[in-house]
PDB file of C-alpha atoms in Angstrom:
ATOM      1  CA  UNK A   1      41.542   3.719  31.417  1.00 87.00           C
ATOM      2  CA  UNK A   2      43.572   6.908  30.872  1.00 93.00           C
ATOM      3  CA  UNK A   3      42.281   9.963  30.731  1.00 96.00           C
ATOM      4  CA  UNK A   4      42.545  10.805  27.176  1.00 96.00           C
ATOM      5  CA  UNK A   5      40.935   8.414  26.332  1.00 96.00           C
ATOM      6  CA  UNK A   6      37.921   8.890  28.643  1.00 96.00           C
ATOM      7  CA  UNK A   7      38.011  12.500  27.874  1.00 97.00           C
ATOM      8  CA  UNK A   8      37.822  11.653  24.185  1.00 97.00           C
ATOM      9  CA  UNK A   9      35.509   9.350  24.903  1.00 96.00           C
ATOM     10  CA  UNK A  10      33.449  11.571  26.808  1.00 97.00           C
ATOM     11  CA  UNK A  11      33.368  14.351  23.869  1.00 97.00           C
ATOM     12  CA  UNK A  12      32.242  11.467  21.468  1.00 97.00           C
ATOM     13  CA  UNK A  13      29.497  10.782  23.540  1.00 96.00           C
ATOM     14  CA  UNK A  14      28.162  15.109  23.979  1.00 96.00           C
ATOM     15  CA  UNK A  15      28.354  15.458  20.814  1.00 95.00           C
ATOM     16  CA  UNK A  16      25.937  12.501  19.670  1.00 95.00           C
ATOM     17  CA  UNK A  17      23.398  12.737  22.452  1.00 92.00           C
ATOM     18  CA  UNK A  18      19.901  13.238  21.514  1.00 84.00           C
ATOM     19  CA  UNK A  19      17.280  14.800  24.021  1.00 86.00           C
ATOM     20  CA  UNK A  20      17.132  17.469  26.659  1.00 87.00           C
ATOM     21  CA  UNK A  21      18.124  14.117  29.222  1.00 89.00           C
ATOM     22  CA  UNK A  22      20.720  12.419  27.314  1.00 93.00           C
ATOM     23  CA  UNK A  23      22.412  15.925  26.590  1.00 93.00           C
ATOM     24  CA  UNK A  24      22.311  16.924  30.672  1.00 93.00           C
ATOM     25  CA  UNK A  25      23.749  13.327  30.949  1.00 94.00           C
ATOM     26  CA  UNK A  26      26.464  13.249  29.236  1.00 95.00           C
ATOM     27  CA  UNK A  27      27.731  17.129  30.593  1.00 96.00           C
ATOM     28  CA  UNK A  28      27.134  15.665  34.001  1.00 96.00           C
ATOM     29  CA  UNK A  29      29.733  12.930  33.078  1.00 96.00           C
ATOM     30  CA  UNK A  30      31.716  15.366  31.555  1.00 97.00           C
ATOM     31  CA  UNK A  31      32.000  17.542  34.961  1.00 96.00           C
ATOM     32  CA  UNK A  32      32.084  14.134  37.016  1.00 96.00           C
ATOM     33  CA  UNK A  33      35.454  13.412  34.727  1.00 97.00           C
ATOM     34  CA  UNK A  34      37.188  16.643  35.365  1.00 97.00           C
ATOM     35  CA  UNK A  35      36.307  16.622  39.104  1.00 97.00           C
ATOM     36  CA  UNK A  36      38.030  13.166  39.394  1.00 97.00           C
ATOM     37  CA  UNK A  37      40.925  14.782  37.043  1.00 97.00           C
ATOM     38  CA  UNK A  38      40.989  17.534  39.220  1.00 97.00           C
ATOM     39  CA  UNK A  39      41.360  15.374  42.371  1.00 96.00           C
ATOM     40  CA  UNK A  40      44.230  13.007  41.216  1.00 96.00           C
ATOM     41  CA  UNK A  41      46.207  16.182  39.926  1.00 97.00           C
ATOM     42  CA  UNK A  42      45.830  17.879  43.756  1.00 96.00           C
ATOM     43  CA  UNK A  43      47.225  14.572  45.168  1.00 95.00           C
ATOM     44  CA  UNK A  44      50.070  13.669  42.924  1.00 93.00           C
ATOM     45  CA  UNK A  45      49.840  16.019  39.913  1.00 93.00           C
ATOM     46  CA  UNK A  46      52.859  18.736  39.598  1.00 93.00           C
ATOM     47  CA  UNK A  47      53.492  21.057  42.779  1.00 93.00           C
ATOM     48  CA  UNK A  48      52.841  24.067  41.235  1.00 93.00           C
ATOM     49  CA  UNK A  49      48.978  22.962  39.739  1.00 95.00           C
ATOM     50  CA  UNK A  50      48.085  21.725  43.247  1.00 94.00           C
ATOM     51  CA  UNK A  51      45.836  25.129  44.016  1.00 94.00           C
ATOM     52  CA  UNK A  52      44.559  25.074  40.528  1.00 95.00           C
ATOM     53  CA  UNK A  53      43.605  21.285  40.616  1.00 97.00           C
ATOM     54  CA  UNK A  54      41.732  21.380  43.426  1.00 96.00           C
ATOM     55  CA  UNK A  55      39.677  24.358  42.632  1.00 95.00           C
ATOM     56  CA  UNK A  56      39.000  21.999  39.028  1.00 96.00           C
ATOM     57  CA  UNK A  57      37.955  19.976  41.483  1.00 96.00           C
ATOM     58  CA  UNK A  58      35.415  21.390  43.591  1.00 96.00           C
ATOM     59  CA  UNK A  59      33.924  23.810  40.543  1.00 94.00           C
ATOM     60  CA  UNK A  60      33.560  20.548  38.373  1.00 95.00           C
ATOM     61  CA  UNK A  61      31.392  19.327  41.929  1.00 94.00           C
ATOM     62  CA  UNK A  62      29.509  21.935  41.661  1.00 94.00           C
ATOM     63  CA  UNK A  63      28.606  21.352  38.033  1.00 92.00           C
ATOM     64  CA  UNK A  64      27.355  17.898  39.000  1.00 92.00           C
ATOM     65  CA  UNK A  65      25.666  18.880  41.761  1.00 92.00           C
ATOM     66  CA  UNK A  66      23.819  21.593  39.507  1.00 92.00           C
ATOM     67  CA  UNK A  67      22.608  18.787  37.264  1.00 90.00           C
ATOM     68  CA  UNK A  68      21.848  16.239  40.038  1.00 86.00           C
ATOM     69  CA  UNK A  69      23.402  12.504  39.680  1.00 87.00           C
ATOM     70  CA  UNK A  70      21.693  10.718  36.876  1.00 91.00           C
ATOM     71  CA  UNK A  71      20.710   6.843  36.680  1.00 89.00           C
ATOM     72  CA  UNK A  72      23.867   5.302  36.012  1.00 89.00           C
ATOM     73  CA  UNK A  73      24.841   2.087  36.477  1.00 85.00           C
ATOM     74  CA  UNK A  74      28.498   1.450  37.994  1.00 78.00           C
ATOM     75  CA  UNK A  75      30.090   0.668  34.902  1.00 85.00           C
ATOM     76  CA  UNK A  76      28.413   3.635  33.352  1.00 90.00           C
ATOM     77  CA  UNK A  77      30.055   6.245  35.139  1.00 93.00           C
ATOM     78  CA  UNK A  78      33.217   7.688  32.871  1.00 93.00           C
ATOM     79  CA  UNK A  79      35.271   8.705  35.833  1.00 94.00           C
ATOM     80  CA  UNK A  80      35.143   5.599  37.829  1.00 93.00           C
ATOM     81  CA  UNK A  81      37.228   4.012  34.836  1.00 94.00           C
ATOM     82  CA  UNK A  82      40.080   6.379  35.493  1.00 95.00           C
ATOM     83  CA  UNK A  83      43.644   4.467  35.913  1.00 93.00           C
ATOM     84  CA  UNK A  84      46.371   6.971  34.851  1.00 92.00           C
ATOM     85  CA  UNK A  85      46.570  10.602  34.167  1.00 93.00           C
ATOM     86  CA  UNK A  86      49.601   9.872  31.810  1.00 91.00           C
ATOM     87  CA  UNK A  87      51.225  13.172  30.881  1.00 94.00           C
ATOM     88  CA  UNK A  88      49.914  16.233  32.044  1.00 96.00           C
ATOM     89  CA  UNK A  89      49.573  18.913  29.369  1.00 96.00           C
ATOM     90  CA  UNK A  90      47.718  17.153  26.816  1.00 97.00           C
ATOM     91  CA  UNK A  91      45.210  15.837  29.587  1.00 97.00           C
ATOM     92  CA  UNK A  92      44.660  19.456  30.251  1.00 97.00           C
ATOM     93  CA  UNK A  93      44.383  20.364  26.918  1.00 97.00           C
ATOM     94  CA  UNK A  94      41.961  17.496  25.350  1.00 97.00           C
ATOM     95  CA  UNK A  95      39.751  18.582  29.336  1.00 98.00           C
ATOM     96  CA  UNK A  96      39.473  21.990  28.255  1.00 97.00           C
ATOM     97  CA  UNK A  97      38.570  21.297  24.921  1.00 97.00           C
ATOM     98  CA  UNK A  98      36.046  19.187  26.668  1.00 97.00           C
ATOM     99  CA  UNK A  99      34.758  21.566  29.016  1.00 97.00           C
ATOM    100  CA  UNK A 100      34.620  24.055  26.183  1.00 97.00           C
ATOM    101  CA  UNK A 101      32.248  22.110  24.483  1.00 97.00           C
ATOM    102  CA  UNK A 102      30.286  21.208  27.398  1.00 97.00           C
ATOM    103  CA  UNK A 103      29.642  25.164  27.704  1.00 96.00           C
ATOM    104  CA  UNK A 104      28.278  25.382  24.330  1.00 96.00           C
ATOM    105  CA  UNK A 105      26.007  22.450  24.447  1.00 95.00           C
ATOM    106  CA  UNK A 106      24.541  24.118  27.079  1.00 95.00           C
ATOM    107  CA  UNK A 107      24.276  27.600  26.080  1.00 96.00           C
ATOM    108  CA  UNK A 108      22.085  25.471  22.993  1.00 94.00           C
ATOM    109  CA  UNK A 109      19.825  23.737  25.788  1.00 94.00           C
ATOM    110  CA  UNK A 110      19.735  26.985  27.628  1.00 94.00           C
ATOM    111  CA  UNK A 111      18.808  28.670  24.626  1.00 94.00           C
ATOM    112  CA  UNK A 112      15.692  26.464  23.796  1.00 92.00           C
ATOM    113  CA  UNK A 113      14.493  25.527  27.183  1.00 89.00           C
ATOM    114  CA  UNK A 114      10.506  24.337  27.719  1.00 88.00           C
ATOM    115  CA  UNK A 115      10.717  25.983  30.963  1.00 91.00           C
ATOM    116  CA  UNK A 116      12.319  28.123  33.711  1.00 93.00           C
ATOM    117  CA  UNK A 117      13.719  25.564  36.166  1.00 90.00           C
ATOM    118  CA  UNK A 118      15.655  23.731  33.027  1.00 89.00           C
ATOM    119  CA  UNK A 119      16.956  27.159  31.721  1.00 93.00           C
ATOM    120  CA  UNK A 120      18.525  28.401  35.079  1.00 93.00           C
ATOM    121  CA  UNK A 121      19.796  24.953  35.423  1.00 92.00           C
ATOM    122  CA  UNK A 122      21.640  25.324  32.228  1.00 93.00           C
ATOM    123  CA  UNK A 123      22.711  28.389  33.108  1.00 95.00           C
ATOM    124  CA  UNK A 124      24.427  27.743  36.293  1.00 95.00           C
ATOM    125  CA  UNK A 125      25.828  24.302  35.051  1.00 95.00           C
ATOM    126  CA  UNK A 126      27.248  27.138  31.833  1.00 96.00           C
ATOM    127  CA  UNK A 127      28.972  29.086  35.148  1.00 96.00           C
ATOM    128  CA  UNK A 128      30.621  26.250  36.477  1.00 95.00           C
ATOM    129  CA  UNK A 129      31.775  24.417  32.996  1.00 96.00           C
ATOM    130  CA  UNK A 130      33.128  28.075  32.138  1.00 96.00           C
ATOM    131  CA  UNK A 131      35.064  28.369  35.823  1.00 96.00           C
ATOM    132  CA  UNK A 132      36.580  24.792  35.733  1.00 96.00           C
ATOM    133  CA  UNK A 133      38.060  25.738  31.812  1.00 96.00           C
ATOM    134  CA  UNK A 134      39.864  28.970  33.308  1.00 96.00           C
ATOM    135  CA  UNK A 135      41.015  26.555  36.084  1.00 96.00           C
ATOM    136  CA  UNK A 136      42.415  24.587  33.421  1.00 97.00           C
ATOM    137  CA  UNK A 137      43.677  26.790  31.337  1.00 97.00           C
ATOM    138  CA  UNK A 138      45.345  28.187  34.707  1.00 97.00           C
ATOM    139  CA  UNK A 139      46.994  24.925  34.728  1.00 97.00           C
ATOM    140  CA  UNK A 140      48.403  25.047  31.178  1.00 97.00           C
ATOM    141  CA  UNK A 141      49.815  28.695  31.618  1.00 96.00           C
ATOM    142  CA  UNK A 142      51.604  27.387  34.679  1.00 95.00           C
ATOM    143  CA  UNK A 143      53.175  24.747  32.812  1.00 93.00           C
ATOM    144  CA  UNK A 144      54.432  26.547  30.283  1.00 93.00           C
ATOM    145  CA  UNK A 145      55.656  28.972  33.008  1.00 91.00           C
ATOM    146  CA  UNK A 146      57.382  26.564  34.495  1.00 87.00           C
ATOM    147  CA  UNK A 147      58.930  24.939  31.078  1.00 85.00           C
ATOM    148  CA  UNK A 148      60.451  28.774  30.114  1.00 85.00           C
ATOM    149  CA  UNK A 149      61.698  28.929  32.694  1.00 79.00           C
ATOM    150  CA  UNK A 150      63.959  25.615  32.932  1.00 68.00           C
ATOM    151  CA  UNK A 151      67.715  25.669  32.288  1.00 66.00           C
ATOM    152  CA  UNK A 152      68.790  24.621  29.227  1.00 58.00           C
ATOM    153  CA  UNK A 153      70.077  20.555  29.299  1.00 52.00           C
ATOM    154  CA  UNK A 154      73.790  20.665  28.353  1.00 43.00           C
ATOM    155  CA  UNK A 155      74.148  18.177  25.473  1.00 41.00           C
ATOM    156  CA  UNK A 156      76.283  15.096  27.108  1.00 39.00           C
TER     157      UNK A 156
END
C-alpha cells in the first residue's frame, strides 16, 4: 500500500480510538509508520533528505520503543503494508500532519493520566513525535529549497 494511504489510514484510526490502550496503540503505529517512511527515504529517497530521513528514522524508533511493541498480529502492523512512497512532498506533508496529531493526542493522555509511569511515558513519546515532525518539516524546507532553486525549463 502507499503511504498516503497508510498515513491517512493511520490518522483515521488516532482519531477514533477509545481507551488509554487503544490510543497508545494506534501512536505506536503511527511512529512505527514514519520510522519505516523514514528508512525507505534514507535508502532511495532524494539526496539531499538522506540526513534528515534517517534521523525520522531513528527518533520515530525511539517513539516506539517509548511505548513498547503492542499485540499485533502481522497483518495488523500499518508499516509492514508499505509498497511505494509515491511522490515525496505530499508523503511528508500528510506524515507531519500525522505526527502533529499524534503529539496532541498525547499531550490529552498526558494530561489525564491515572498514574506517574503512564504520564512520563506520554511525555517522552510527546518528545519524540515533536522531534520526528521538525525532521519532517526539515525535509519539506529542503525541497522547496531545492525547487527555488531549479532553472527555469525553456518551453520546447
Amino acid at each position: 500500500m502507499d503511504a498516503v494511504r497508510l498515513i491517512v489510514t493511520s490518522r483515521r484510526a488516532l482519531a477514533t480510538s477509545g481507551g488509554v490502550r487503544e490510543l497508545l496503540t494506534e501512536v505506536w503505529q503511527a511512529q512505527a509508520l514514519a520510522q519505516a517512511i523514514g528508512s525507505r527515504l534514507a535508502v532511495a529517497g532524494p539526496p539531499e533528505l538522506r540526513g534528515e530521513a534517517l534521523g525520522l528514522t531513528e527518533l520515530a524508533g525511539r517513539g516506539c520503543g517509548v511505548l513498547g511493541a503492542p499485540d499485533l498480529g502481522p497483518d495488523e502492523l500499518r508499516a509492514a503494508r508499505l509498497t511505494e512512497l509515491g511522490e515525496t512532498r505530499p508523503v511528508l506533508m500528510h506524515l507531519g500532519g500525522l505526527l502533529g496529531e499524534v503529539g496532541i493526542a498525547l499531550v490529552g493522555l498526558a494530561s489525564s493520566a491515572a498514574d506517574e509511569a503512564t504520564y512520563w511515558q506520554c511525555v517522552e513519546a510527546i518528545d519524540a513525535a515533536d522531534e520526528s515532525r521538525d525532521r519532517v518539516l526539515e525535509m519539506l524546507r529542503k525541497l522547496a529549497d531545492r525547487d527555488a532553486h531549479v532553472p527555469e525549463r525553456e518551453a520546447g
